[in-house]
PDB file of C-alpha atoms in Angstrom:
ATOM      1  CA  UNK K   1      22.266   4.632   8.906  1.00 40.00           C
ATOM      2  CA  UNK K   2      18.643   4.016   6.981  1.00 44.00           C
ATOM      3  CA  UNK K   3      18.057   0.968  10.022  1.00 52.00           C
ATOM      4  CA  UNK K   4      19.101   2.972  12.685  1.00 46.00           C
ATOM      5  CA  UNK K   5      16.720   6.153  11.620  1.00 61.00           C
ATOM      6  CA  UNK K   6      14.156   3.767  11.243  1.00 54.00           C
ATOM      7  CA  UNK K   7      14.722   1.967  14.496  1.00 56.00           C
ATOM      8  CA  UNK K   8      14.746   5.186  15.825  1.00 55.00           C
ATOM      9  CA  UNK K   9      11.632   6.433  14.397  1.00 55.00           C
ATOM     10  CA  UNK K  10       9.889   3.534  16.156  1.00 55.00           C
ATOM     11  CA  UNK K  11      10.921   3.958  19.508  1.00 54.00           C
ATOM     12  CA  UNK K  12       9.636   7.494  19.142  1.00 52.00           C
ATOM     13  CA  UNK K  13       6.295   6.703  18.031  1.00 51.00           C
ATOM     14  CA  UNK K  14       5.997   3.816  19.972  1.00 49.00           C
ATOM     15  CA  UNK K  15       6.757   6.582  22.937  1.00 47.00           C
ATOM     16  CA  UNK K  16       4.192   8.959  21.389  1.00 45.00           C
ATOM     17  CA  UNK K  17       1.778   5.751  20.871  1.00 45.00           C
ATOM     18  CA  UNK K  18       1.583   5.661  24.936  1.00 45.00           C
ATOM     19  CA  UNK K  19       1.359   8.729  25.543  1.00 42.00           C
ATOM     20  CA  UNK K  20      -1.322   8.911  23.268  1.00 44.00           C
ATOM     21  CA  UNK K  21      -2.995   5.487  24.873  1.00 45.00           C
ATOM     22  CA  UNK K  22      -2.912   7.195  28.485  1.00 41.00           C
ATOM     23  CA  UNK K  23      -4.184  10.864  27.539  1.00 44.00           C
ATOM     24  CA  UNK K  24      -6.099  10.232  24.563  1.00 46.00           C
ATOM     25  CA  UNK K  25      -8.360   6.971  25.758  1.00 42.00           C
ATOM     26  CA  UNK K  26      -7.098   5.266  22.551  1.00 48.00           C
ATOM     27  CA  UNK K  27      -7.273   1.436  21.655  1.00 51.00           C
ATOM     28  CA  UNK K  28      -3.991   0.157  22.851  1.00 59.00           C
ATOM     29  CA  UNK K  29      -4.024  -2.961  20.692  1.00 77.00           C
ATOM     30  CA  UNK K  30      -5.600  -0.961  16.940  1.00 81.00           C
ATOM     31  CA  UNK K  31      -2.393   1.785  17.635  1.00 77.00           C
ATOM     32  CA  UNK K  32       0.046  -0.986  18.037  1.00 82.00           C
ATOM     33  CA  UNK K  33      -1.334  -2.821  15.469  1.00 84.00           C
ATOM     34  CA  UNK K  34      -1.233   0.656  13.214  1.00 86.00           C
ATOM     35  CA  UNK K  35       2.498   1.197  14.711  1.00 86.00           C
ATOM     36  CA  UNK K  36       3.646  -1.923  13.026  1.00 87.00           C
ATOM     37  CA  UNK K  37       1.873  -1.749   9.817  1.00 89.00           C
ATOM     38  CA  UNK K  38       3.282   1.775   9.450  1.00 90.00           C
ATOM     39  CA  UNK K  39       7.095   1.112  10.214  1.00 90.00           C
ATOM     40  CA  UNK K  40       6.359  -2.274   7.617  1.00 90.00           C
ATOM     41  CA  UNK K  41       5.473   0.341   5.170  1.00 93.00           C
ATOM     42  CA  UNK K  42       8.800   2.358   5.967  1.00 92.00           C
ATOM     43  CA  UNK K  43      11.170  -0.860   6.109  1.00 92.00           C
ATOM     44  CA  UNK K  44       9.676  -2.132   2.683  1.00 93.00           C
ATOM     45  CA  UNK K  45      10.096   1.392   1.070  1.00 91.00           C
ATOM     46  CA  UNK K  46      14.180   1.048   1.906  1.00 91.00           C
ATOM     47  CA  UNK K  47      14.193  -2.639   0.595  1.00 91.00           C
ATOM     48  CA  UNK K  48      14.295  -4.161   3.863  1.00 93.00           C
ATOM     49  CA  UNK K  49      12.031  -7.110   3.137  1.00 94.00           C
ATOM     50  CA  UNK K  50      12.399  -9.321   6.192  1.00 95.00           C
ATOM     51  CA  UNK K  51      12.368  -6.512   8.616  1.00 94.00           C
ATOM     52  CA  UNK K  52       8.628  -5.570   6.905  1.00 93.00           C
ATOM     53  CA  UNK K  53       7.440  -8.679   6.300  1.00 95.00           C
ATOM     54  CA  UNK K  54       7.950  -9.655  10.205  1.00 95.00           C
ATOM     55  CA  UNK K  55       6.059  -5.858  11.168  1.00 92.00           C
ATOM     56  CA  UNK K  56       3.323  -6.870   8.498  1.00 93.00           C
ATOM     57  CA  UNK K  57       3.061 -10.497  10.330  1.00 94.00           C
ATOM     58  CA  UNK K  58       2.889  -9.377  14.118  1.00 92.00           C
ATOM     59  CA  UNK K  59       0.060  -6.806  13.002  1.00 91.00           C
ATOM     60  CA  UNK K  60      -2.203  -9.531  11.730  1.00 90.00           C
ATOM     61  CA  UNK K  61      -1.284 -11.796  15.087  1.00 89.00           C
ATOM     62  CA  UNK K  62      -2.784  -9.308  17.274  1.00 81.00           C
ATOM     63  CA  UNK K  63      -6.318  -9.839  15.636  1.00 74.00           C
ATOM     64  CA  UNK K  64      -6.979  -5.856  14.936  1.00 79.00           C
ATOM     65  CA  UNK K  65      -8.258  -5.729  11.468  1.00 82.00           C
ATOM     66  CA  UNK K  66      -5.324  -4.416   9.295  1.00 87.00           C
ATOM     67  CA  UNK K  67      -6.054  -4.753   5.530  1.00 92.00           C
ATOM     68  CA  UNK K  68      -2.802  -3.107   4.854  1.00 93.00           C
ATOM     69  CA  UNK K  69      -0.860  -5.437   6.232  1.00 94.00           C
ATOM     70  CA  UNK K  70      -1.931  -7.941   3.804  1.00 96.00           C
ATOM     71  CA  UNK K  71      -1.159  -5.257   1.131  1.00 96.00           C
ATOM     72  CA  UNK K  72       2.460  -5.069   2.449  1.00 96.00           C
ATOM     73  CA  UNK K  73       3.021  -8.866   2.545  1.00 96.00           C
ATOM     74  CA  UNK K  74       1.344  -9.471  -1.039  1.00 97.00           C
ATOM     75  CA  UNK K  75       4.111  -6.943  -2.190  1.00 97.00           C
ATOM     76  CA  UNK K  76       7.440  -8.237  -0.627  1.00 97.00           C
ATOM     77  CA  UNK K  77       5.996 -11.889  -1.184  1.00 97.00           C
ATOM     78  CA  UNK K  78       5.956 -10.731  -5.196  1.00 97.00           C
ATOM     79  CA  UNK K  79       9.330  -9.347  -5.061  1.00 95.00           C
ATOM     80  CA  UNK K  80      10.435 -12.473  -3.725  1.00 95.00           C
ATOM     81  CA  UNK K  81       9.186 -14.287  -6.602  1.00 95.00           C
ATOM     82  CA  UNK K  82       6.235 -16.090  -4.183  1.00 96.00           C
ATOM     83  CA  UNK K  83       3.854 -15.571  -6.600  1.00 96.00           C
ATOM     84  CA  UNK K  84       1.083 -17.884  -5.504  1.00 96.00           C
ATOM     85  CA  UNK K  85       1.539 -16.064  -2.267  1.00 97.00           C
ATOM     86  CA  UNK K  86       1.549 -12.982  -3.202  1.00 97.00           C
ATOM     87  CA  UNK K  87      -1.987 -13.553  -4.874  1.00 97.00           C
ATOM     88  CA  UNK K  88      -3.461 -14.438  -2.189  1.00 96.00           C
ATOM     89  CA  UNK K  89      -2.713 -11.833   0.001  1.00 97.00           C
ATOM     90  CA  UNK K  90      -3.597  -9.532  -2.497  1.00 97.00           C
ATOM     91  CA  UNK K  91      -7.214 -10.803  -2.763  1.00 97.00           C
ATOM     92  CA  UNK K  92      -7.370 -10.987   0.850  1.00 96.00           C
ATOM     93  CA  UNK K  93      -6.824  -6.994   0.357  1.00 97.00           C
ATOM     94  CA  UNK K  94      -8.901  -6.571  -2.251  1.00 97.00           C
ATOM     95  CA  UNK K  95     -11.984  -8.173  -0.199  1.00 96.00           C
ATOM     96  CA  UNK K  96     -11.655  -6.040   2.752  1.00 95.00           C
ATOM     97  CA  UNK K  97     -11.100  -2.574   0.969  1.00 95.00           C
ATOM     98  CA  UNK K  98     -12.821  -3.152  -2.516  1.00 96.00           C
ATOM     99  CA  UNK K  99     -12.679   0.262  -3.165  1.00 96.00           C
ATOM    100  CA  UNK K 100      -8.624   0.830  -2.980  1.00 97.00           C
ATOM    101  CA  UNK K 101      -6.943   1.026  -5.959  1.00 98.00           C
ATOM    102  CA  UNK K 102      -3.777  -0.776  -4.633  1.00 98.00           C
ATOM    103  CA  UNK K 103      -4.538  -4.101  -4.433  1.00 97.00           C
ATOM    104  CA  UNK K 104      -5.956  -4.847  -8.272  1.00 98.00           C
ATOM    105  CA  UNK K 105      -3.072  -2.559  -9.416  1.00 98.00           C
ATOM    106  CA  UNK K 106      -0.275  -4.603  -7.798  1.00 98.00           C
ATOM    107  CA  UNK K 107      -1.998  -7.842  -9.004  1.00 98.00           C
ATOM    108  CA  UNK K 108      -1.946  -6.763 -12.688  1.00 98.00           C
ATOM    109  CA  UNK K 109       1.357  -6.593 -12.383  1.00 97.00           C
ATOM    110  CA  UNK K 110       1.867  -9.768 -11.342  1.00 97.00           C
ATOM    111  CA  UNK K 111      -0.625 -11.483 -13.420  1.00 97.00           C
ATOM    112  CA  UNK K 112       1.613 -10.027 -15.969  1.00 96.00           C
ATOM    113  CA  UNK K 113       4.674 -11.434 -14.846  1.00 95.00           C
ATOM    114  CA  UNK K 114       2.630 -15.502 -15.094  1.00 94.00           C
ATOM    115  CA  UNK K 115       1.615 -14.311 -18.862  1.00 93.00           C
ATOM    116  CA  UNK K 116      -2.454 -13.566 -17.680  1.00 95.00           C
ATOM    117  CA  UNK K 117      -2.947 -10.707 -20.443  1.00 96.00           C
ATOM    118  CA  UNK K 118      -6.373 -10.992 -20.331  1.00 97.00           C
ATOM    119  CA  UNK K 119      -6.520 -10.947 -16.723  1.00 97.00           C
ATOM    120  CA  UNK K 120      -3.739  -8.548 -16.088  1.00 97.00           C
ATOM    121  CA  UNK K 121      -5.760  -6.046 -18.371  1.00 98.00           C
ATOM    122  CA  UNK K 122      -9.085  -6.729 -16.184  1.00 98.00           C
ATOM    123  CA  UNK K 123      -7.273  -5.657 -12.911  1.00 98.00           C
ATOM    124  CA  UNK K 124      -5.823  -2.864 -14.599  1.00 98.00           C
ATOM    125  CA  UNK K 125      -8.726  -1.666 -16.075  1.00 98.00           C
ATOM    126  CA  UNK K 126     -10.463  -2.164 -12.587  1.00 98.00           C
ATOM    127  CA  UNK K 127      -7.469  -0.086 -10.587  1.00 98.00           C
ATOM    128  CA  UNK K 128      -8.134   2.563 -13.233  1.00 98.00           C
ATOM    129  CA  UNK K 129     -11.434   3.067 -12.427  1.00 98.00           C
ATOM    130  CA  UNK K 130     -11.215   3.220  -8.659  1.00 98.00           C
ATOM    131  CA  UNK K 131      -8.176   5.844  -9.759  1.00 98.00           C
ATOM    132  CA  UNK K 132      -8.547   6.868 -12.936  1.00 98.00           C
ATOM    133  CA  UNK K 133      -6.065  10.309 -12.086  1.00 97.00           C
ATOM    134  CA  UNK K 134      -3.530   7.970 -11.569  1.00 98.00           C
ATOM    135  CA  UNK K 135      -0.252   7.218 -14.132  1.00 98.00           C
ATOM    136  CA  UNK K 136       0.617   4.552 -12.657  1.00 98.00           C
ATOM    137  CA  UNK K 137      -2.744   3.420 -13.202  1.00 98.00           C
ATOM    138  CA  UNK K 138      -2.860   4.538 -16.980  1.00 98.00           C
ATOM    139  CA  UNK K 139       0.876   3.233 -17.570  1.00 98.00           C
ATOM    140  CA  UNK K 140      -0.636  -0.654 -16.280  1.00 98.00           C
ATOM    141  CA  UNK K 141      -3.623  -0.228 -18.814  1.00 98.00           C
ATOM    142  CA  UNK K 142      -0.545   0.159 -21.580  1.00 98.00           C
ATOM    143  CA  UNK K 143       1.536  -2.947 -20.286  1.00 97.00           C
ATOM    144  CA  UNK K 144      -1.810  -4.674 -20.465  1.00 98.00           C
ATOM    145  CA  UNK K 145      -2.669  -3.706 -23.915  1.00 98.00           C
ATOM    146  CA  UNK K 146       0.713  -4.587 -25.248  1.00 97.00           C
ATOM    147  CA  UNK K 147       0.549  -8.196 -23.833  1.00 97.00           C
ATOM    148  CA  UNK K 148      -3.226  -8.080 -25.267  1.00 97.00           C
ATOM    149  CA  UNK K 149      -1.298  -6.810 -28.587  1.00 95.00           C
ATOM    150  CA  UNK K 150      -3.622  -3.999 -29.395  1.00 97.00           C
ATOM    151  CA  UNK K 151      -0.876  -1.312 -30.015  1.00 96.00           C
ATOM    152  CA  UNK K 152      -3.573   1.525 -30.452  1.00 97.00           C
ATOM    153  CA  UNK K 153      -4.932   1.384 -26.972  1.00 97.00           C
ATOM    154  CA  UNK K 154      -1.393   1.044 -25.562  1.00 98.00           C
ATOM    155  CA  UNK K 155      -0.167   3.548 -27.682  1.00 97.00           C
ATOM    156  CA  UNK K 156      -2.693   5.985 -26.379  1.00 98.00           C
ATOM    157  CA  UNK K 157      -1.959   5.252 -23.062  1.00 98.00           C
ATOM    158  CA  UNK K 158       1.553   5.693 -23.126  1.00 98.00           C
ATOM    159  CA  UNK K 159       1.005   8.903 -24.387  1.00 98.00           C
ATOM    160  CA  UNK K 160      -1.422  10.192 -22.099  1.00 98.00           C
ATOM    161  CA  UNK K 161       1.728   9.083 -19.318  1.00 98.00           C
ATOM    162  CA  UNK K 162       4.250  11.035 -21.549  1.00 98.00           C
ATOM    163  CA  UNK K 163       1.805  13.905 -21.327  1.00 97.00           C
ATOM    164  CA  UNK K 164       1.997  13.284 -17.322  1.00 97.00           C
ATOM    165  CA  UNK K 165       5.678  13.465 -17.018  1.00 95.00           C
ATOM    166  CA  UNK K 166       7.509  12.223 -14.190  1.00 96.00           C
ATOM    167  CA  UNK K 167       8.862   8.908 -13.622  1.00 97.00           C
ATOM    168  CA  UNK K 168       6.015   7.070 -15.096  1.00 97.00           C
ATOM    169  CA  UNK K 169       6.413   9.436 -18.155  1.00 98.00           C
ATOM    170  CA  UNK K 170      10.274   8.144 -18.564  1.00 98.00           C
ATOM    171  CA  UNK K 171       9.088   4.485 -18.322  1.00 98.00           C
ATOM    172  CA  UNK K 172       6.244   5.469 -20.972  1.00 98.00           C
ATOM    173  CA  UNK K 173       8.940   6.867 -23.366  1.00 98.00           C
ATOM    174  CA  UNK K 174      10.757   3.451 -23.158  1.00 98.00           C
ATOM    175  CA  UNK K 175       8.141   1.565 -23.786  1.00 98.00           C
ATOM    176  CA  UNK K 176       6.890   3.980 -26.930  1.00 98.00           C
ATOM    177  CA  UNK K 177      10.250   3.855 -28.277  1.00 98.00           C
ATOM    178  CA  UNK K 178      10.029   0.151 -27.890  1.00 97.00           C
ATOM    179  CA  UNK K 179       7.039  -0.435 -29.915  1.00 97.00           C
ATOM    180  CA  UNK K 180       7.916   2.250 -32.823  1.00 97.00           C
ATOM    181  CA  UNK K 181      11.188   0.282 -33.242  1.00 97.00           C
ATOM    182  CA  UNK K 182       9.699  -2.857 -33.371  1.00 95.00           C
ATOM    183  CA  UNK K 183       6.949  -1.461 -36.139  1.00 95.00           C
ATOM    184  CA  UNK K 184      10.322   0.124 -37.608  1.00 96.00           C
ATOM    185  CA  UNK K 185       9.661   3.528 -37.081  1.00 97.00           C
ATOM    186  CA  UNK K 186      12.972   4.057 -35.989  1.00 98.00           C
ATOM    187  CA  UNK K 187      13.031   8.188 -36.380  1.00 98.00           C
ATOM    188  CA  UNK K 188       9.584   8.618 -34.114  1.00 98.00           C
ATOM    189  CA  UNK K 189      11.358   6.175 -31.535  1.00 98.00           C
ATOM    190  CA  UNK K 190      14.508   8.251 -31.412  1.00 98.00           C
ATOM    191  CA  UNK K 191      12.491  10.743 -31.095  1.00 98.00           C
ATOM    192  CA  UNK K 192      10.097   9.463 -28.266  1.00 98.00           C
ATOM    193  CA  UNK K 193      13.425   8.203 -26.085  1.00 98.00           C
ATOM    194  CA  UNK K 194      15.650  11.110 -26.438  1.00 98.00           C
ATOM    195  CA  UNK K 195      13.564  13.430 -23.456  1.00 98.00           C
ATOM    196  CA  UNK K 196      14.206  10.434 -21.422  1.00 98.00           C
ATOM    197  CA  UNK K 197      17.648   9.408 -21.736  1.00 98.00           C
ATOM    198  CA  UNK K 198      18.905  13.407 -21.023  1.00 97.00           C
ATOM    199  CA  UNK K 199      16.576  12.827 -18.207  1.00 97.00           C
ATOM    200  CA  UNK K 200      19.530   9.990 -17.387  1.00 97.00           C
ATOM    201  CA  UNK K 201      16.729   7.686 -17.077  1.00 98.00           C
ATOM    202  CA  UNK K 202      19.168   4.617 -18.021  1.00 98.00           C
ATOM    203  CA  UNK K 203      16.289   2.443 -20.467  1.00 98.00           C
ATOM    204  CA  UNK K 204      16.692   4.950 -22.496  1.00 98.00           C
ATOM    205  CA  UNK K 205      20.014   4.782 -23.487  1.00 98.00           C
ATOM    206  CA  UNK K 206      19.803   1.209 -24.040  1.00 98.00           C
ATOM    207  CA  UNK K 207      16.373   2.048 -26.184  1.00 98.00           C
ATOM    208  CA  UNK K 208      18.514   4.231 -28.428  1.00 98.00           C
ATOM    209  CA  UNK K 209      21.478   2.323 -28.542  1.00 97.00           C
ATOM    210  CA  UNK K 210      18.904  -0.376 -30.354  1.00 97.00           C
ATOM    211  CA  UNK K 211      17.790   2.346 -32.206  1.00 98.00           C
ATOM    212  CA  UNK K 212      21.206   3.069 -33.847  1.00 97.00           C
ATOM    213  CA  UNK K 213      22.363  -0.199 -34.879  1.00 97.00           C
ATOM    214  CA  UNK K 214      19.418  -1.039 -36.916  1.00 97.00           C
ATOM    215  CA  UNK K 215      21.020   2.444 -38.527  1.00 97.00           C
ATOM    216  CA  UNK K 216      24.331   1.013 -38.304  1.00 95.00           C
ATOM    217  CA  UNK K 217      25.528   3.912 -37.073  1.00 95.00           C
ATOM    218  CA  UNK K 218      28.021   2.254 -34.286  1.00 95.00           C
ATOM    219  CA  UNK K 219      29.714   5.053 -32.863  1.00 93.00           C
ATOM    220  CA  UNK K 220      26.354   6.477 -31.465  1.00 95.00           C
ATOM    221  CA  UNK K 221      25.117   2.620 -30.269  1.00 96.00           C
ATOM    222  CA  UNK K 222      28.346   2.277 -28.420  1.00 95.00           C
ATOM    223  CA  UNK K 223      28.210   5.657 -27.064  1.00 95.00           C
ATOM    224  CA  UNK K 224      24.698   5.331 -25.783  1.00 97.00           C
ATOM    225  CA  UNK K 225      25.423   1.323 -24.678  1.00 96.00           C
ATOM    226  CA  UNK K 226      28.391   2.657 -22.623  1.00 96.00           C
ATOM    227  CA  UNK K 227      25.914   5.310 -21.037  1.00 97.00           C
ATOM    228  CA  UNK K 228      23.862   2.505 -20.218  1.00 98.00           C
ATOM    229  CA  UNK K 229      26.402   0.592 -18.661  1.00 97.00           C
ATOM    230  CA  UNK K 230      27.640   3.348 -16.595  1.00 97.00           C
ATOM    231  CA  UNK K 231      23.595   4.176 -15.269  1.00 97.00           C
ATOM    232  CA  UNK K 232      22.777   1.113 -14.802  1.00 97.00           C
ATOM    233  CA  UNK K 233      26.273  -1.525 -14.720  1.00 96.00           C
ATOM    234  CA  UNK K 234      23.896  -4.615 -13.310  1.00 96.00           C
ATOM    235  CA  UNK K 235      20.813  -3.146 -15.239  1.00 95.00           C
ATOM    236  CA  UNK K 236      18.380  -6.234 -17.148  1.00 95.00           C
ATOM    237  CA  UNK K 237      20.411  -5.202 -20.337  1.00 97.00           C
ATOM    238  CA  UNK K 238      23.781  -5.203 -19.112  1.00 96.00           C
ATOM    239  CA  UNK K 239      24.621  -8.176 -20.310  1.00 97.00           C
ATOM    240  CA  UNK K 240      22.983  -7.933 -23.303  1.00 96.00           C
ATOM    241  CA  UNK K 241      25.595  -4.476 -23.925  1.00 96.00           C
ATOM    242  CA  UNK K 242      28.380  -5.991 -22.864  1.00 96.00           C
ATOM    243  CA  UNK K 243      28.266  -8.267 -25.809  1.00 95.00           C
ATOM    244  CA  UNK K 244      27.402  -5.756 -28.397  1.00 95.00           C
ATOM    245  CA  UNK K 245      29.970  -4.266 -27.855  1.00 95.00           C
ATOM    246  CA  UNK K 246      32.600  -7.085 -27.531  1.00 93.00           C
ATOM    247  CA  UNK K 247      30.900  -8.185 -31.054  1.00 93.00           C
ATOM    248  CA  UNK K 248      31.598  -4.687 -32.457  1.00 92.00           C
ATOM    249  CA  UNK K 249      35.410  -4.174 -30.811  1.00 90.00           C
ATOM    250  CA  UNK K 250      36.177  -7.894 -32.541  1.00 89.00           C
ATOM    251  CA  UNK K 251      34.922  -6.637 -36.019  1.00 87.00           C
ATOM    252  CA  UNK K 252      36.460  -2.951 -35.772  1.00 85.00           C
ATOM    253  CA  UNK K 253      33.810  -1.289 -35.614  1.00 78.00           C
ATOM    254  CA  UNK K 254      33.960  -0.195 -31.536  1.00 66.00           C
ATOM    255  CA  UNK K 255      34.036   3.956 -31.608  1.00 54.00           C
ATOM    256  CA  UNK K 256      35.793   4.565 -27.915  1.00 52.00           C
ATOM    257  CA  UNK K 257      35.655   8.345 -28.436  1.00 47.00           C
ATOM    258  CA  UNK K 258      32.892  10.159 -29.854  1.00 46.00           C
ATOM    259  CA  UNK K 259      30.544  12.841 -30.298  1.00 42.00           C
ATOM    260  CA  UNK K 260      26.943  13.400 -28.479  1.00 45.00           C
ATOM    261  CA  UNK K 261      25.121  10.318 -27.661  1.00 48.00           C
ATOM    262  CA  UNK K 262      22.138  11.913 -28.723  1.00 50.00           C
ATOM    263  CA  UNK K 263      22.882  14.316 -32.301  1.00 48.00           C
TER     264      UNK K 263
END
């Protein structure tokens, strides 16, 4: 159904894009080129990565300058793990609209993923400026910080996000509650992650799950990992539940029924 509405949606603009061409006096070649940058935009935001990656490619063939195009293909080239790629592009971006946010945001994030701290932080700090409303901007100036380790920058950061709310807020909570545990303050992180997990945001439950069994308070872990599991059953932690809680069945200690995940 999403390819057809989206195959669908192109016919009709490509319609309305000659219309357009014949009553307007409008650059055939910069609205096709526009067309196909648009519907790459549209295929990428429903996870259809070869469908956008071949819209991004046939705007750059037709010449028409199209800065966004090299936006779109640093992003799916990223997700596909073509980080070298993805770089480039990026750059390429980042030349031709130096004042766009976009491109130094998305390449924090990947310098982040190669273990650049240092440079991750610069492009975050440099997407912050260019939008400094922004949380997704202000959330990438706390990933940076943590991989920097200073914990008082990040932790403002993430709180300023909290403050936000949304879905960057959730992700802020997580990542809170992640450093308070690891500094063992394991009250302020239950604290910090329990707005987030009756939110259903699925981190969470695997934040407090963590939370409890430095407690050893298993019936509440178990509860929370199984709330986790059910979110989220191919989540980055599943795994990592599904052995908790074979380790705490095999020593007796598996609760099955239970209270509140979160009293």
């Amino acid at each position: 159904m999403i390819n057809f509405d989206l195959r669908e949606r192109k016919d009709t603009m490509a319609w309305l894009l000659v219309l357009a061409v014949l009553f307007l006096g409008l650059d055939y070649e910069e609205e096709t080129t526009k067309l196909h940058v648009e519907m790459g935009m549209a295929y990428m935001s429903q996870g259809l990565l070869e469908r956008a990656e071949a819209e991004f490619a046939t705007a750059l063939e037709s010449g028409v300058s199209c800065p966004e195009a090299f936006l779109g293909l640093g992003i799916i080239k990223a997700r596909k793990g073509d980080l070298v790629t993805a770089c480039s592009f990026l750059r390429e971006f980042m030349e031709q609209n130096p004042e766009d946010h976009r491109g130094p945001l998305e390449l924090g994030r990947i310098l982040l993923r190669v273990d650049s701290a240092e440079a991750a932080h610069e492009m975050a700090n440099e997407a912050y400026l260019l939008a400094p409303s922004l949380p997704e901007t202000w959330l990438l100036m706390a990933r940076t910080s943590i991989a920097c380790v200073d914990s008082t920058q990040a932790r403002r950061w993430l709180l300023k996000t909290i403050d936000h709310g949304g879905d960057t807020g959730l992700q802020a909570r997580v990542m809170l509650g992640s450093m308070m545990r690891g500094k063992g303050e394991l009250s302020e992180a239950r604290d910090v992650l329990i707005p987030a997990a009756r939110a259903d945001y699925p981190p969470a439950y695997w934040g407090l799950a963590r939370v409890y069994l430095a407690w050893e308070d298993y019936m509440r872990a178990s509860d929370n990992m199984n709330r986790y599991l059910y979110l989220s059953p191919d989540g980055p932690w599943s795994d990592s539940a599904r052995m908790v809680l074979d380790e705490l069945a095999s020593e007796g200690l598996y609760m099955t029924e239970s209270g509140s995940a979160f009293e």
